[in-house]
Tab-separated table of C-alpha atoms and ligand atoms in Angstrom:
chain	number	residue	atom	x	y	z
P	1	MET	CA	-2.816	20.444	-6.535
P	2	THR	CA	-6.379	19.664	-7.701
P	3	ALA	CA	-7.403	16.561	-9.743
P	4	GLN	CA	-7.545	18.731	-12.940
P	5	ASP	CA	-3.802	19.563	-12.579
P	6	PHE	CA	-3.084	15.915	-13.381
P	7	THR	CA	-4.566	15.945	-16.901
P	8	LEU	CA	-2.099	15.468	-19.693
P	9	LYS	CA	-2.986	18.277	-22.127
P	10	SER	CA	-0.978	17.550	-25.231
P	11	TYR	CA	1.166	14.665	-26.359
P	12	HIS	CA	3.002	13.259	-29.384
P	13	THR	CA	0.853	11.070	-31.555
P	14	ASN	CA	3.721	9.753	-33.764
P	15	ILE	CA	5.277	7.385	-31.285
P	16	GLU	CA	4.489	3.845	-32.466
P	17	LYS	CA	5.716	1.610	-29.604
P	18	GLY	CA	7.927	1.202	-26.640
P	19	SER	CA	8.251	-0.564	-23.288
P	20	VAL	CA	8.780	0.467	-19.652
P	21	LYS	CA	9.442	-1.529	-16.478
P	22	TRP	CA	9.078	-0.784	-12.839
P	23	ALA	CA	9.476	-2.553	-9.421
P	24	SER	CA	7.081	-1.220	-6.765
P	25	PRO	CA	6.921	-2.315	-3.157
P	26	SER	CA	4.106	-3.183	-0.791
P	27	ASN	CA	3.496	-1.104	2.268
P	28	ILE	CA	2.187	-1.676	5.776
P	29	ALA	CA	0.005	0.954	7.462
P	30	LEU	CA	0.665	2.139	11.040
P	31	VAL	CA	-2.415	4.328	11.113
P	32	LYS	CA	-5.009	2.493	8.981
P	33	TYR	CA	-7.105	3.656	6.007
P	34	TRP	CA	-10.563	2.062	6.467
P	35	GLY	CA	-13.488	3.903	4.947
P	36	LYS	CA	-13.610	5.934	1.750
P	37	LYS	CA	-15.829	8.350	-0.046
P	38	LYS	CA	-16.568	8.693	-3.742
P	39	ASP	CA	-13.532	8.648	-6.147
P	40	GLN	CA	-11.279	6.827	-3.685
P	41	ILE	CA	-11.124	9.744	-1.263
P	42	PRO	CA	-10.207	8.420	2.171
P	43	GLU	CA	-12.386	9.084	5.175
P	44	ASN	CA	-9.295	9.475	7.387
P	45	PRO	CA	-5.542	9.988	7.021
P	46	SER	CA	-3.186	7.055	7.158
P	47	ILE	CA	0.557	6.631	7.379
P	48	SER	CA	2.655	3.584	6.304
P	49	PHE	CA	6.095	2.064	6.214
P	50	THR	CA	7.086	1.286	2.622
P	51	LEU	CA	8.460	-2.261	2.432
P	52	SER	CA	11.701	-3.300	0.735
P	53	ASN	CA	11.544	-6.958	-0.380
P	54	CYS	CA	7.834	-7.497	-1.099
P	55	LYS	CA	7.472	-6.055	-4.593
P	56	THR	CA	5.620	-6.353	-7.814
P	57	ILE	CA	7.651	-6.108	-11.025
P	58	THR	CA	5.672	-4.907	-14.019
P	59	GLU	CA	6.681	-4.381	-17.644
P	60	ILE	CA	4.290	-2.624	-20.029
P	61	SER	CA	4.880	-2.874	-23.754
P	62	TYR	CA	2.736	-0.432	-25.762
P	63	SER	CA	2.000	-0.442	-29.482
P	64	LYS	CA	-0.204	1.942	-31.480
P	65	LYS	CA	-3.639	0.533	-32.372
P	66	GLU	CA	-6.692	1.466	-34.426
P	67	GLY	CA	-10.191	1.521	-33.192
P	68	LYS	CA	-11.991	2.698	-29.960
P	69	GLY	CA	-11.928	1.271	-26.490
P	70	PHE	CA	-9.152	0.019	-24.223
P	71	SER	CA	-7.039	-2.853	-25.339
P	72	PHE	CA	-4.712	-4.757	-22.987
P	73	ASP	CA	-3.570	-8.223	-22.055
P	74	ILE	CA	-2.166	-9.201	-18.650
P	75	TYR	CA	0.438	-11.913	-18.078
P	76	PHE	CA	1.008	-12.919	-14.442
P	77	GLU	CA	4.196	-14.844	-13.829
P	78	GLY	CA	4.416	-15.661	-17.547
P	79	GLU	CA	0.826	-16.961	-18.013
P	80	LYS	CA	-1.997	-15.084	-19.559
P	81	ASN	CA	-4.343	-13.940	-16.727
P	82	GLU	CA	-8.016	-13.122	-17.200
P	83	ALA	CA	-8.843	-12.757	-13.458
P	84	PHE	CA	-7.028	-9.367	-13.117
P	85	LYS	CA	-8.612	-7.862	-16.188
P	86	PRO	CA	-11.792	-6.351	-14.651
P	87	LYS	CA	-9.715	-4.506	-11.977
P	88	VAL	CA	-7.448	-3.062	-14.605
P	89	GLN	CA	-10.402	-2.155	-16.870
P	90	THR	CA	-11.963	-0.252	-14.006
P	91	PHE	CA	-8.670	1.408	-13.313
P	92	PHE	CA	-8.239	2.481	-17.002
P	93	GLU	CA	-11.842	3.898	-16.920
P	94	ARG	CA	-11.088	5.953	-13.815
P	95	ILE	CA	-7.820	7.348	-15.057
P	96	GLU	CA	-8.610	7.900	-18.776
P	97	ILE	CA	-9.429	11.608	-18.368
P	98	TYR	CA	-5.881	12.141	-16.907
P	99	MET	CA	-4.157	10.066	-19.583
P	100	PRO	CA	-5.994	10.586	-22.899
P	101	PHE	CA	-3.505	8.364	-24.764
P	102	LEU	CA	-4.816	5.226	-23.109
P	103	LYS	CA	-7.156	4.310	-26.004
P	104	ASP	CA	-4.403	4.976	-28.630
P	105	TYR	CA	-2.335	1.968	-27.710
P	106	HIS	CA	-2.517	-1.796	-27.004
P	107	PHE	CA	-0.819	-2.598	-23.706
P	108	LYS	CA	0.881	-5.876	-22.858
P	109	ILE	CA	1.129	-5.877	-19.086
P	110	GLU	CA	3.572	-8.494	-17.783
P	111	THR	CA	3.758	-8.734	-13.977
P	112	SER	CA	5.199	-10.866	-11.211
P	113	ASN	CA	5.629	-10.657	-7.496
P	114	THR	CA	8.783	-11.251	-5.421
P	115	PHE	CA	6.569	-12.886	-2.753
P	116	PRO	CA	4.407	-16.001	-3.438
P	117	HIS	CA	1.041	-15.157	-4.911
P	118	SER	CA	-0.674	-17.535	-2.657
P	119	SER	CA	0.777	-15.966	0.434
P	120	GLY	CA	-2.375	-14.011	1.276
P	121	ILE	CA	-0.305	-10.799	1.178
P	122	ALA	CA	-2.335	-8.011	-0.457
P	123	SER	CA	-0.680	-7.328	-3.770
P	124	SER	CA	-3.019	-4.596	-4.855
P	125	ALA	CA	-0.729	-1.855	-3.323
P	126	SER	CA	2.451	-3.058	-5.136
P	127	GLY	CA	0.503	-4.167	-8.227
P	128	MET	CA	-1.454	-1.012	-8.822
P	129	SER	CA	1.406	1.291	-8.004
P	130	ALA	CA	3.685	-0.608	-10.432
P	131	ILE	CA	1.087	-0.159	-13.291
P	132	ALA	CA	0.650	3.523	-12.380
P	133	LEU	CA	4.408	4.107	-12.558
P	134	CYS	CA	4.718	2.307	-15.878
P	135	LEU	CA	1.908	4.484	-17.285
P	136	MET	CA	3.672	7.563	-16.028
P	137	SER	CA	6.897	6.530	-17.786
P	138	ILE	CA	4.829	6.154	-21.035
P	139	GLU	CA	3.244	9.588	-20.396
P	140	GLN	CA	6.749	11.068	-20.064
P	141	GLU	CA	7.791	9.482	-23.367
P	142	LEU	CA	4.750	10.939	-25.140
P	143	SER	CA	4.767	14.251	-23.395
P	144	ILE	CA	5.431	17.420	-25.455
P	145	ASN	CA	6.028	19.785	-22.568
P	146	LYS	CA	9.164	18.457	-20.952
P	147	MET	CA	9.665	19.877	-17.404
P	148	GLU	CA	12.927	20.693	-15.543
P	149	VAL	CA	14.425	17.538	-13.919
P	150	GLU	CA	13.499	18.321	-10.274
P	151	GLU	CA	10.052	19.659	-11.004
P	152	SER	CA	9.456	16.705	-13.340
P	153	LYS	CA	10.491	14.161	-10.701
P	154	ALA	CA	8.135	15.674	-8.089
P	155	TYR	CA	5.255	15.767	-10.540
P	156	PHE	CA	5.945	12.281	-11.747
P	157	ASN	CA	5.761	10.793	-8.233
P	158	GLN	CA	2.711	12.810	-7.247
P	159	LYS	CA	0.783	11.884	-10.396
P	160	ALA	CA	1.912	8.238	-10.103
P	161	SER	CA	0.541	8.192	-6.502
P	162	PHE	CA	-2.668	10.024	-7.613
P	163	LEU	CA	-3.242	7.357	-10.306
P	164	ALA	CA	-2.276	4.489	-7.970
P	165	ARG	CA	-4.910	5.728	-5.593
P	166	LEU	CA	-7.585	5.361	-8.230
P	167	GLY	CA	-6.511	1.775	-8.647
P	168	SER	CA	-6.375	0.905	-4.969
P	169	GLY	CA	-6.360	3.373	-2.155
P	170	SER	CA	-3.329	2.011	-0.217
P	171	ALA	CA	-1.340	1.798	-3.440
P	172	CYS	CA	-0.764	5.524	-3.408
P	173	ARG	CA	1.565	5.008	-0.387
P	174	SER	CA	3.916	2.653	-2.352
P	175	ILE	CA	5.631	5.142	-4.701
P	176	GLU	CA	8.108	6.529	-2.228
P	177	GLY	CA	9.662	5.602	1.172
P	178	GLU	CA	10.324	5.366	3.948
P	179	LEU	CA	7.137	6.729	5.545
P	180	VAL	CA	4.197	7.991	3.453
P	181	VAL	CA	1.144	9.896	4.542
P	182	TRP	CA	-2.153	9.836	2.683
P	183	GLY	CA	-5.172	11.932	3.539
P	184	GLU	CA	-5.500	15.546	4.489
P	185	ASN	CA	-4.673	16.261	8.123
P	186	LYS	CA	-3.300	19.091	10.349
P	187	SER	CA	-0.140	17.298	11.459
P	188	VAL	CA	1.391	17.029	7.957
P	189	ALA	CA	0.908	20.376	6.169
P	190	GLU	CA	1.446	19.070	2.597
P	191	SER	CA	-0.853	16.078	3.063
P	192	SER	CA	-3.582	15.494	0.520
P	193	ASP	CA	-6.578	13.240	0.015
P	194	LEU	CA	-5.530	12.879	-3.700
P	195	TYR	CA	-2.105	11.336	-3.351
P	196	GLY	CA	0.477	10.182	-0.778
P	197	VAL	CA	3.290	12.346	0.329
P	198	LYS	CA	6.618	11.333	1.783
P	199	PHE	CA	6.688	12.024	5.501
P	200	GLU	CA	9.238	14.764	5.836
P	201	GLY	CA	9.063	15.143	9.618
P	202	GLU	CA	11.911	14.234	11.999
P	203	VAL	CA	12.476	10.457	12.320
P	204	HIS	CA	14.633	9.117	15.160
P	205	SER	CA	17.350	6.665	14.401
P	206	ASN	CA	15.441	3.927	16.383
P	207	PHE	CA	13.403	3.615	13.187
P	208	ASN	CA	16.347	3.082	10.874
P	209	ASN	CA	15.886	-0.126	8.983
P	210	TYR	CA	12.851	-1.014	11.011
P	211	GLN	CA	12.033	-4.732	10.526
P	212	ASP	CA	8.805	-6.303	9.452
P	213	THR	CA	8.537	-10.066	9.481
P	214	ILE	CA	5.268	-11.144	8.012
P	215	LEU	CA	3.869	-14.375	9.499
P	216	LEU	CA	1.713	-16.107	6.937
P	217	VAL	CA	-1.109	-17.540	9.125
P	218	ASP	CA	-3.626	-18.011	6.314
P	219	LYS	CA	-2.827	-18.009	2.623
P	220	GLY	CA	-6.373	-18.470	1.411
P	221	GLU	CA	-8.669	-16.010	-0.340
P	222	LYS	CA	-10.180	-13.457	2.074
P	223	GLN	CA	-13.885	-13.955	2.879
P	224	VAL	CA	-14.574	-10.267	2.652
P	225	SER	CA	-12.506	-8.025	0.305
P	226	SER	CA	-11.178	-4.652	1.482
P	227	THR	CA	-13.419	-2.876	-0.978
P	228	VAL	CA	-16.531	-4.420	0.635
P	229	GLY	CA	-15.012	-3.632	4.131
P	230	HIS	CA	-14.635	0.073	3.214
P	231	GLN	CA	-18.264	0.187	2.119
P	232	LEU	CA	-19.376	-1.168	5.506
P	233	MET	CA	-18.018	2.016	7.141
P	234	PHE	CA	-21.007	3.844	5.705
P	235	GLY	CA	-23.597	3.995	8.472
P	236	HIS	CA	-21.189	2.219	10.872
P	237	PRO	CA	-22.162	3.068	14.436
P	238	PHE	CA	-18.550	3.971	15.428
P	239	ALA	CA	-17.294	5.447	12.138
P	240	LYS	CA	-17.344	9.064	13.172
P	241	GLU	CA	-15.230	8.475	16.316
P	242	ARG	CA	-12.914	6.157	14.375
P	243	PHE	CA	-12.106	8.844	11.810
P	244	VAL	CA	-11.401	11.354	14.519
P	245	GLN	CA	-9.223	8.818	16.319
P	246	ALA	CA	-7.090	8.246	13.177
P	247	HIS	CA	-6.341	12.019	13.003
P	248	ASP	CA	-5.305	11.986	16.707
P	249	ASN	CA	-3.186	8.867	16.300
P	250	LEU	CA	-1.358	10.401	13.323
P	251	ALA	CA	-0.580	13.452	15.330
P	252	LYS	CA	0.665	11.291	18.222
P	253	LEU	CA	2.712	9.168	15.893
P	254	LYS	CA	4.365	12.255	14.408
P	255	THR	CA	5.711	13.103	17.881
P	256	ILE	CA	6.776	9.488	18.522
P	257	LEU	CA	8.641	9.271	15.232
P	258	ALA	CA	10.613	12.325	16.309
P	259	SER	CA	11.340	11.267	19.914
P	260	GLY	CA	11.948	7.524	19.118
P	261	ASP	CA	9.797	6.500	22.070
P	262	LEU	CA	9.151	2.841	21.144
P	263	ASN	CA	6.866	2.102	24.103
P	264	GLU	CA	4.459	4.727	22.766
P	265	PHE	CA	4.996	3.526	19.239
P	266	VAL	CA	3.873	0.028	20.217
P	267	LYS	CA	0.681	1.330	21.827
P	268	ILE	CA	-0.467	3.359	18.780
P	269	VAL	CA	0.460	0.669	16.269
P	270	GLU	CA	-1.235	-2.239	18.081
P	271	SER	CA	-4.233	-0.177	18.946
P	272	GLU	CA	-4.692	0.779	15.258
P	273	ALA	CA	-4.490	-2.865	14.142
P	274	LEU	CA	-7.074	-4.009	16.691
P	275	THR	CA	-9.301	-1.019	15.962
P	276	LEU	CA	-9.266	-1.893	12.278
P	277	HIS	CA	-10.428	-5.391	13.062
P	278	ALA	CA	-12.897	-4.064	15.661
P	279	MET	CA	-14.520	-2.037	12.887
P	280	MET	CA	-14.962	-5.197	10.922
P	281	MET	CA	-16.497	-7.016	13.833
P	282	THR	CA	-18.899	-4.224	14.584
P	283	SER	CA	-20.111	-3.442	11.014
P	284	MET	CA	-23.381	-4.862	9.683
P	285	PRO	CA	-22.937	-7.466	8.312
P	286	TYR	CA	-20.105	-8.190	10.805
P	287	PHE	CA	-17.112	-10.330	9.948
P	288	ILE	CA	-13.887	-11.617	11.395
P	289	LEU	CA	-10.696	-11.905	9.311
P	290	MET	CA	-8.419	-12.968	12.159
P	291	LYS	CA	-7.851	-16.678	12.683
P	292	PRO	CA	-7.221	-18.529	15.922
P	293	ASN	CA	-3.464	-18.503	15.136
P	294	THR	CA	-3.557	-14.716	14.677
P	295	LEU	CA	-4.598	-14.452	18.342
P	296	GLU	CA	-2.079	-17.066	19.510
P	297	ILE	CA	0.682	-15.011	17.915
P	298	ILE	CA	-0.552	-11.767	19.408
P	299	ASN	CA	-0.618	-13.317	22.869
P	300	LYS	CA	2.872	-14.786	22.406
P	301	ILE	CA	4.201	-11.312	21.440
P	302	TRP	CA	2.597	-9.821	24.524
P	303	THR	CA	4.069	-12.478	26.863
P	304	PHE	CA	7.478	-12.020	25.207
P	305	ARG	CA	7.339	-8.344	25.778
P	306	GLU	CA	6.419	-8.799	29.398
P	307	ARG	CA	9.359	-11.146	30.102
P	308	THR	CA	11.978	-9.161	28.142
P	309	ASP	CA	12.513	-5.508	27.492
P	310	SER	CA	11.810	-5.996	23.776
P	311	LYS	CA	9.880	-3.376	21.739
P	312	VAL	CA	8.511	-5.918	19.340
P	313	CYS	CA	4.941	-5.337	18.311
P	314	PHE	CA	2.352	-6.505	15.751
P	315	THR	CA	0.143	-4.942	13.153
P	316	LEU	CA	-2.471	-6.504	10.882
P	317	ASP	CA	-3.852	-5.630	7.512
P	318	ALA	CA	-7.215	-6.779	6.214
P	319	GLY	CA	-6.452	-10.465	6.781
P	320	ALA	CA	-5.206	-13.077	9.204
P	321	ASN	CA	-1.458	-12.647	8.657
P	322	VAL	CA	0.590	-10.873	11.325
P	323	HIS	CA	3.243	-8.206	10.610
P	324	VAL	CA	5.847	-8.408	13.397
P	325	LEU	CA	7.580	-4.970	13.693
P	326	TYR	CA	10.810	-4.421	15.595
P	327	PRO	CA	13.954	-2.243	15.602
P	328	GLU	CA	16.998	-3.429	13.724
P	329	SER	CA	18.924	-3.722	17.058
P	330	GLU	CA	16.579	-6.606	18.030
P	331	LYS	CA	16.905	-8.427	14.747
P	332	GLU	CA	18.689	-11.580	15.982
P	333	THR	CA	16.665	-11.963	19.187
P	334	ILE	CA	13.287	-11.560	17.464
P	335	LEU	CA	14.223	-13.967	14.593
P	336	GLU	CA	15.091	-16.578	17.253
P	337	PHE	CA	11.783	-15.843	19.035
P	338	ILE	CA	9.903	-16.158	15.780
P	339	LYS	CA	11.501	-19.443	14.892
P	340	ASN	CA	11.132	-20.886	18.404
P	341	GLU	CA	7.667	-19.699	19.313
P	342	LEU	CA	5.686	-18.267	16.337
P	343	VAL	CA	6.524	-20.353	13.265
P	344	SER	CA	4.303	-23.234	14.407
P	345	TYR	CA	1.314	-20.908	13.984
P	346	CYS	CA	2.226	-20.095	10.361
P	347	GLN	CA	0.720	-22.049	7.488
P	348	ASN	CA	3.396	-24.512	6.384
P	349	GLY	CA	5.795	-22.609	8.669
P	350	HIS	CA	6.030	-19.787	6.137
P	351	PHE	CA	7.061	-16.232	6.949
P	352	ILE	CA	8.704	-13.423	4.952
P	353	CYS	CA	11.474	-11.161	6.293
P	354	ASP	CA	11.204	-7.576	5.164
P	355	GLN	CA	12.083	-4.085	6.368
P	356	ILE	CA	11.372	-0.453	5.754
P	357	GLY	CA	12.283	0.534	2.145
P	358	LEU	CA	12.876	3.573	-0.034
P	359	GLY	CA	10.099	3.145	-2.631
P	360	ALA	CA	9.713	2.118	-6.207
P	361	ASN	CA	12.429	1.997	-8.863
P	362	GLN	CA	12.546	1.844	-12.606
P	363	ILE	CA	14.320	-1.096	-14.111
L	1	DP6	C1	-6.653	-2.543	5.777
L	1	DP6	O1	-6.238	-0.122	-0.463
L	1	DP6	O2	-6.880	-2.563	-0.400
L	1	DP6	O3	-4.854	-2.458	4.286
L	1	DP6	O4	-8.936	1.243	-1.912
L	1	DP6	O5	-10.641	-0.558	-2.004
L	1	DP6	O6	-8.367	-0.950	-3.033
L	1	DP6	P1	-9.207	-0.252	-1.978
L	1	DP6	O7	-8.704	-0.808	-0.617
L	1	DP6	P2	-7.228	-1.170	-0.056
L	1	DP6	O8	-7.481	-1.097	1.546
L	1	DP6	C2	-6.504	-1.439	2.408
L	1	DP6	C3	-6.834	-1.187	3.845
L	1	DP6	C4	-5.872	-1.766	4.825
L	1	DP6	C5	-5.279	-0.547	5.660
L	1	DP6	C6	-4.260	0.336	5.011
L	1	DP6	O9	-3.519	-0.213	4.171
L	1	DP6	O10	-4.263	1.524	5.357
């Protein structure tokens, strides 16, 4: 597929109004996307677990309008929200060539999250993928050339991911589950820089219902946004090596997913998390998103692993919160460990229990 293949060529112009609704999950990367080229093309491949409970629910009502330009309103948790408008405006500008009907309608976008907004959890992946999916449902309503069911489903997901990527890179990995790869690489033949693909390789039963408990260390606004962080990979002294490393780690992870070797899984996942933050600390300007409690938690996890035969490990996104990953078989033990030893490092003792999920669904 090329970008041109995603352009809607003809559509009905006599449809006055309608509404569509989707719930789309967040995802957590195991091999991290950090660094991008023009048009949201990633510098390296990434792979993520789709989450199950942390979701954005978005309804878009559309009605025919006169006049030029985009027209939309956003309501977040029932209240009109101006702060999200510039991001959606940029998104519409980027995707207009693929969805020529965008200027024909006024869109009322009503959105809410299943997790607290102030949790410091990145909602751009779930938020942007939910909008992309709604727009795809509208495209399907307007479309003249209806496809066969199977072909249409594959195209729908692929284009939804393609659009979501143009909203926020990691959002393209939130359409499907349970594991999604984004970025061209040799290990996953069907992989693409343009959209995420469901990982179709062998996955050992050790990863069934893999758990992710998100420890909310810091709920404040990040000092440096991901978008700025990605930019700082330009001219970064270690960028070239990092991008090569991500390809290697993805290849290794593919083998680990098949064998179910959790000791090796822990090594790759924790190394990826620390490398991501090492890139931040060694860019110019440099910055640190981890907080003292992030390090306290990491050390506690390491000590716990030494004294038990647990396979619990951590990963981080671009912030201070810690994602604690563990197999379902350890659910009770790890929740005890979290309550006894880690909760005190969370802001107001808050954490969110989640697990690997199957992707977005229409409501
Ligand atoms: C650290 O997808 O938020 O979470 O494409 O600029 O919207 P933009 O960035 P974004 O970057 C997320 C990076 C990450 C790692 C990852 O999810 O792979």
